[in-house]
Amino acid sequence: MRVNFKVREISLWDSAGMNHTNTQSIDAALQYLGDEYMRADDEIKGDELDVVEWMKTWTTADLSFECPQQDNDYDCGVFHLLNLCLLVEGEDITEDAYSQASINAKDVRKTIAYILWRTSPNRSSGRQA
């Protein structure tokens, strides 16, 4: 999920596909933003109508069918991290940006584990037997 404050848009990419919980997640994120908007602005406290109008200025999109789809039920984290990398680099998340086969062929899981280990402040410098 990406919350883009510049264009007031909430987008969701689910590598497991589109389902009813995606809409619930998007709606919950928008409600959270509305709650925070009302809490942060003392002038509109208690003015529910203003918050509702503000929330209407946001767009939402479930883009799950436009992103790469995982072939199993355990690679959602890998797909999420790859999508995050694409967004950080300013790239679009498209159905053919990468695939389950490319993840398997390039040992992406091991690469992610190594990066996490390498950047961990708690990693041990010595080898254990």
PDB file of C-alpha atoms in Angstrom:
ATOM      1  CA  MET A   1       0.000   0.000   0.000  1.00  0.00           C
ATOM      2  CA  ARG A   2       1.210   3.486  -0.806  1.00  0.00           C
ATOM      3  CA  VAL A   3      -0.236   6.681   0.642  1.00  0.00           C
ATOM      4  CA  ASN A   4       0.750   9.538  -1.655  1.00  0.00           C
ATOM      5  CA  PHE A   5       0.066  12.806   0.137  1.00  0.00           C
ATOM      6  CA  LYS A   6       1.075  14.973  -2.831  1.00  0.00           C
ATOM      7  CA  VAL A   7      -1.767  13.713  -5.019  1.00  0.00           C
ATOM      8  CA  ARG A   8      -3.979  12.423  -2.185  1.00  0.00           C
ATOM      9  CA  GLU A   9      -4.074   8.864  -3.408  1.00  0.00           C
ATOM     10  CA  ILE A  10      -4.043   5.499  -1.659  1.00  0.00           C
ATOM     11  CA  SER A  11      -2.907   2.617  -3.870  1.00  0.00           C
ATOM     12  CA  LEU A  12      -2.678  -1.055  -2.978  1.00  0.00           C
ATOM     13  CA  TRP A  13      -0.795  -3.835  -4.770  1.00  0.00           C
ATOM     14  CA  ASP A  14      -1.501  -7.347  -3.469  1.00  0.00           C
ATOM     15  CA  SER A  15       0.667 -10.050  -5.046  1.00  0.00           C
ATOM     16  CA  ALA A  16      -1.847 -12.654  -3.877  1.00  0.00           C
ATOM     17  CA  GLY A  17      -4.541 -11.060  -6.043  1.00  0.00           C
ATOM     18  CA  MET A  18      -7.588  -8.907  -5.558  1.00  0.00           C
ATOM     19  CA  ASN A  19      -9.997  -9.804  -2.769  1.00  0.00           C
ATOM     20  CA  HIS A  20     -12.570  -8.180  -0.490  1.00  0.00           C
ATOM     21  CA  THR A  21     -10.039  -7.478   2.270  1.00  0.00           C
ATOM     22  CA  ASN A  22      -8.080  -5.185  -0.053  1.00  0.00           C
ATOM     23  CA  THR A  23     -10.979  -2.727  -0.139  1.00  0.00           C
ATOM     24  CA  GLN A  24     -11.322  -2.992   3.632  1.00  0.00           C
ATOM     25  CA  SER A  25      -7.622  -2.203   4.060  1.00  0.00           C
ATOM     26  CA  ILE A  26      -7.816   0.819   1.763  1.00  0.00           C
ATOM     27  CA  ASP A  27     -10.943   2.092   3.539  1.00  0.00           C
ATOM     28  CA  ALA A  28      -9.275   1.637   6.936  1.00  0.00           C
ATOM     29  CA  ALA A  29      -6.223   3.607   5.781  1.00  0.00           C
ATOM     30  CA  LEU A  30      -8.411   6.447   4.536  1.00  0.00           C
ATOM     31  CA  GLN A  31     -10.389   6.457   7.793  1.00  0.00           C
ATOM     32  CA  TYR A  32      -7.131   6.603   9.743  1.00  0.00           C
ATOM     33  CA  LEU A  33      -5.990   9.591   7.689  1.00  0.00           C
ATOM     34  CA  GLY A  34      -9.328  11.299   8.332  1.00  0.00           C
ATOM     35  CA  ASP A  35      -9.055  10.661  12.058  1.00  0.00           C
ATOM     36  CA  GLU A  36      -5.519  12.047  12.121  1.00  0.00           C
ATOM     37  CA  TYR A  37      -6.559  15.046  10.032  1.00  0.00           C
ATOM     38  CA  MET A  38      -9.291  15.889  12.521  1.00  0.00           C
ATOM     39  CA  ARG A  39      -7.014  15.284  15.522  1.00  0.00           C
ATOM     40  CA  ALA A  40      -4.209  17.432  14.121  1.00  0.00           C
ATOM     41  CA  ASP A  41      -6.274  20.478  13.224  1.00  0.00           C
ATOM     42  CA  ASP A  42      -7.785  22.136  16.304  1.00  0.00           C
ATOM     43  CA  GLU A  43      -9.955  24.411  14.161  1.00  0.00           C
ATOM     44  CA  ILE A  44     -11.990  21.546  12.711  1.00  0.00           C
ATOM     45  CA  LYS A  45     -12.359  19.480  15.862  1.00  0.00           C
ATOM     46  CA  GLY A  46     -15.877  18.287  16.095  1.00  0.00           C
ATOM     47  CA  ASP A  47     -16.669  19.267  12.516  1.00  0.00           C
ATOM     48  CA  GLU A  48     -17.247  15.829  11.011  1.00  0.00           C
ATOM     49  CA  LEU A  49     -18.564  17.332   7.771  1.00  0.00           C
ATOM     50  CA  ASP A  50     -15.228  19.038   7.056  1.00  0.00           C
ATOM     51  CA  VAL A  51     -13.381  15.753   7.581  1.00  0.00           C
ATOM     52  CA  VAL A  52     -15.792  13.897   5.305  1.00  0.00           C
ATOM     53  CA  GLU A  53     -15.289  16.532   2.609  1.00  0.00           C
ATOM     54  CA  TRP A  54     -11.510  16.321   3.053  1.00  0.00           C
ATOM     55  CA  MET A  55     -11.636  12.523   2.730  1.00  0.00           C
ATOM     56  CA  LYS A  56     -13.598  12.878  -0.536  1.00  0.00           C
ATOM     57  CA  THR A  57     -10.606  14.671  -2.062  1.00  0.00           C
ATOM     58  CA  TRP A  58      -8.627  11.418  -1.877  1.00  0.00           C
ATOM     59  CA  THR A  59      -8.680   8.725  -4.551  1.00  0.00           C
ATOM     60  CA  THR A  60      -8.155   5.047  -3.890  1.00  0.00           C
ATOM     61  CA  ALA A  61      -7.130   2.202  -6.174  1.00  0.00           C
ATOM     62  CA  ASP A  62      -6.730  -1.536  -5.792  1.00  0.00           C
ATOM     63  CA  LEU A  63      -4.067  -2.281  -8.413  1.00  0.00           C
ATOM     64  CA  SER A  64      -3.591  -5.913  -7.456  1.00  0.00           C
ATOM     65  CA  PHE A  65      -4.210  -7.272 -10.964  1.00  0.00           C
ATOM     66  CA  GLU A  66      -1.612  -4.869 -12.363  1.00  0.00           C
ATOM     67  CA  CYS A  67       1.276  -6.159 -10.243  1.00  0.00           C
ATOM     68  CA  PRO A  68       3.334  -9.361 -10.335  1.00  0.00           C
ATOM     69  CA  GLN A  69       1.507 -12.304  -8.800  1.00  0.00           C
ATOM     70  CA  GLN A  70       3.104 -14.846  -6.504  1.00  0.00           C
ATOM     71  CA  ASP A  71       2.685 -18.569  -7.207  1.00  0.00           C
ATOM     72  CA  ASN A  72       2.785 -19.595  -3.550  1.00  0.00           C
ATOM     73  CA  ASP A  73       1.522 -18.429  -0.183  1.00  0.00           C
ATOM     74  CA  TYR A  74       4.872 -17.595   1.447  1.00  0.00           C
ATOM     75  CA  ASP A  75       6.583 -15.012  -0.796  1.00  0.00           C
ATOM     76  CA  CYS A  76       4.351 -12.037  -0.011  1.00  0.00           C
ATOM     77  CA  GLY A  77       7.159 -10.351   1.919  1.00  0.00           C
ATOM     78  CA  VAL A  78       9.580 -10.742  -0.981  1.00  0.00           C
ATOM     79  CA  PHE A  79       7.018  -9.306  -3.400  1.00  0.00           C
ATOM     80  CA  HIS A  80       6.294  -6.470  -0.989  1.00  0.00           C
ATOM     81  CA  LEU A  81       9.982  -5.561  -0.706  1.00  0.00           C
ATOM     82  CA  LEU A  82      10.467  -5.678  -4.480  1.00  0.00           C
ATOM     83  CA  ASN A  83       7.421  -3.440  -4.980  1.00  0.00           C
ATOM     84  CA  LEU A  84       8.788  -1.039  -2.371  1.00  0.00           C
ATOM     85  CA  CYS A  85      12.126  -0.902  -4.195  1.00  0.00           C
ATOM     86  CA  LEU A  86      10.347  -0.096  -7.463  1.00  0.00           C
ATOM     87  CA  LEU A  87       8.375   2.723  -5.835  1.00  0.00           C
ATOM     88  CA  VAL A  88      11.457   4.166  -4.122  1.00  0.00           C
ATOM     89  CA  GLU A  89      13.252   4.204  -7.481  1.00  0.00           C
ATOM     90  CA  GLY A  90      10.293   5.992  -9.091  1.00  0.00           C
ATOM     91  CA  GLU A  91       9.423   2.988 -11.240  1.00  0.00           C
ATOM     92  CA  ASP A  92       5.934   1.735 -11.958  1.00  0.00           C
ATOM     93  CA  ILE A  93       4.721  -1.532 -10.511  1.00  0.00           C
ATOM     94  CA  THR A  94       3.587  -3.492 -13.546  1.00  0.00           C
ATOM     95  CA  GLU A  95       2.508  -7.061 -14.047  1.00  0.00           C
ATOM     96  CA  ASP A  96       5.762  -7.864 -15.850  1.00  0.00           C
ATOM     97  CA  ALA A  97       8.182  -5.902 -13.615  1.00  0.00           C
ATOM     98  CA  TYR A  98       9.440  -9.231 -12.236  1.00  0.00           C
ATOM     99  CA  SER A  99       8.061 -12.734 -11.741  1.00  0.00           C
ATOM    100  CA  GLN A 100       8.032 -15.651  -9.360  1.00  0.00           C
ATOM    101  CA  ALA A 101      10.464 -17.404 -11.704  1.00  0.00           C
ATOM    102  CA  SER A 102      12.911 -14.491 -11.616  1.00  0.00           C
ATOM    103  CA  ILE A 103      12.737 -14.422  -7.821  1.00  0.00           C
ATOM    104  CA  ASN A 104      13.570 -18.128  -7.700  1.00  0.00           C
ATOM    105  CA  ALA A 105      16.293 -17.957 -10.367  1.00  0.00           C
ATOM    106  CA  LYS A 106      18.119 -15.017  -8.811  1.00  0.00           C
ATOM    107  CA  ASP A 107      18.017 -16.246  -5.214  1.00  0.00           C
ATOM    108  CA  VAL A 108      16.248 -13.051  -4.174  1.00  0.00           C
ATOM    109  CA  ARG A 109      15.346 -14.471  -0.760  1.00  0.00           C
ATOM    110  CA  LYS A 110      19.030 -15.118   0.047  1.00  0.00           C
ATOM    111  CA  THR A 111      19.994 -11.655  -1.189  1.00  0.00           C
ATOM    112  CA  ILE A 112      17.375 -10.020   1.037  1.00  0.00           C
ATOM    113  CA  ALA A 113      18.519 -12.115   4.013  1.00  0.00           C
ATOM    114  CA  TYR A 114      22.141 -11.128   3.378  1.00  0.00           C
ATOM    115  CA  ILE A 115      21.290  -7.411   3.132  1.00  0.00           C
ATOM    116  CA  LEU A 116      19.311  -7.590   6.364  1.00  0.00           C
ATOM    117  CA  TRP A 117      22.117  -9.471   8.103  1.00  0.00           C
ATOM    118  CA  ARG A 118      24.804  -7.154   6.724  1.00  0.00           C
ATOM    119  CA  THR A 119      23.013  -3.987   7.853  1.00  0.00           C
ATOM    120  CA  SER A 120      21.969  -5.306  11.252  1.00  0.00           C
ATOM    121  CA  PRO A 121      23.602  -3.528  14.176  1.00  0.00           C
ATOM    122  CA  ASN A 122      23.180  -6.727  16.203  1.00  0.00           C
ATOM    123  CA  ARG A 123      25.021  -9.089  13.879  1.00  0.00           C
ATOM    124  CA  SER A 124      27.808 -11.138  15.306  1.00  0.00           C
ATOM    125  CA  SER A 125      31.222 -10.605  13.777  1.00  0.00           C
ATOM    126  CA  GLY A 126      32.402 -14.117  14.633  1.00  0.00           C
ATOM    127  CA  ARG A 127      31.305 -17.417  13.181  1.00  0.00           C
ATOM    128  CA  GLN A 128      29.546 -19.927  15.338  1.00  0.00           C
ATOM    129  CA  ALA A 129      30.421 -23.607  15.172  1.00  0.00           C
TER     130      ALA A 129
END
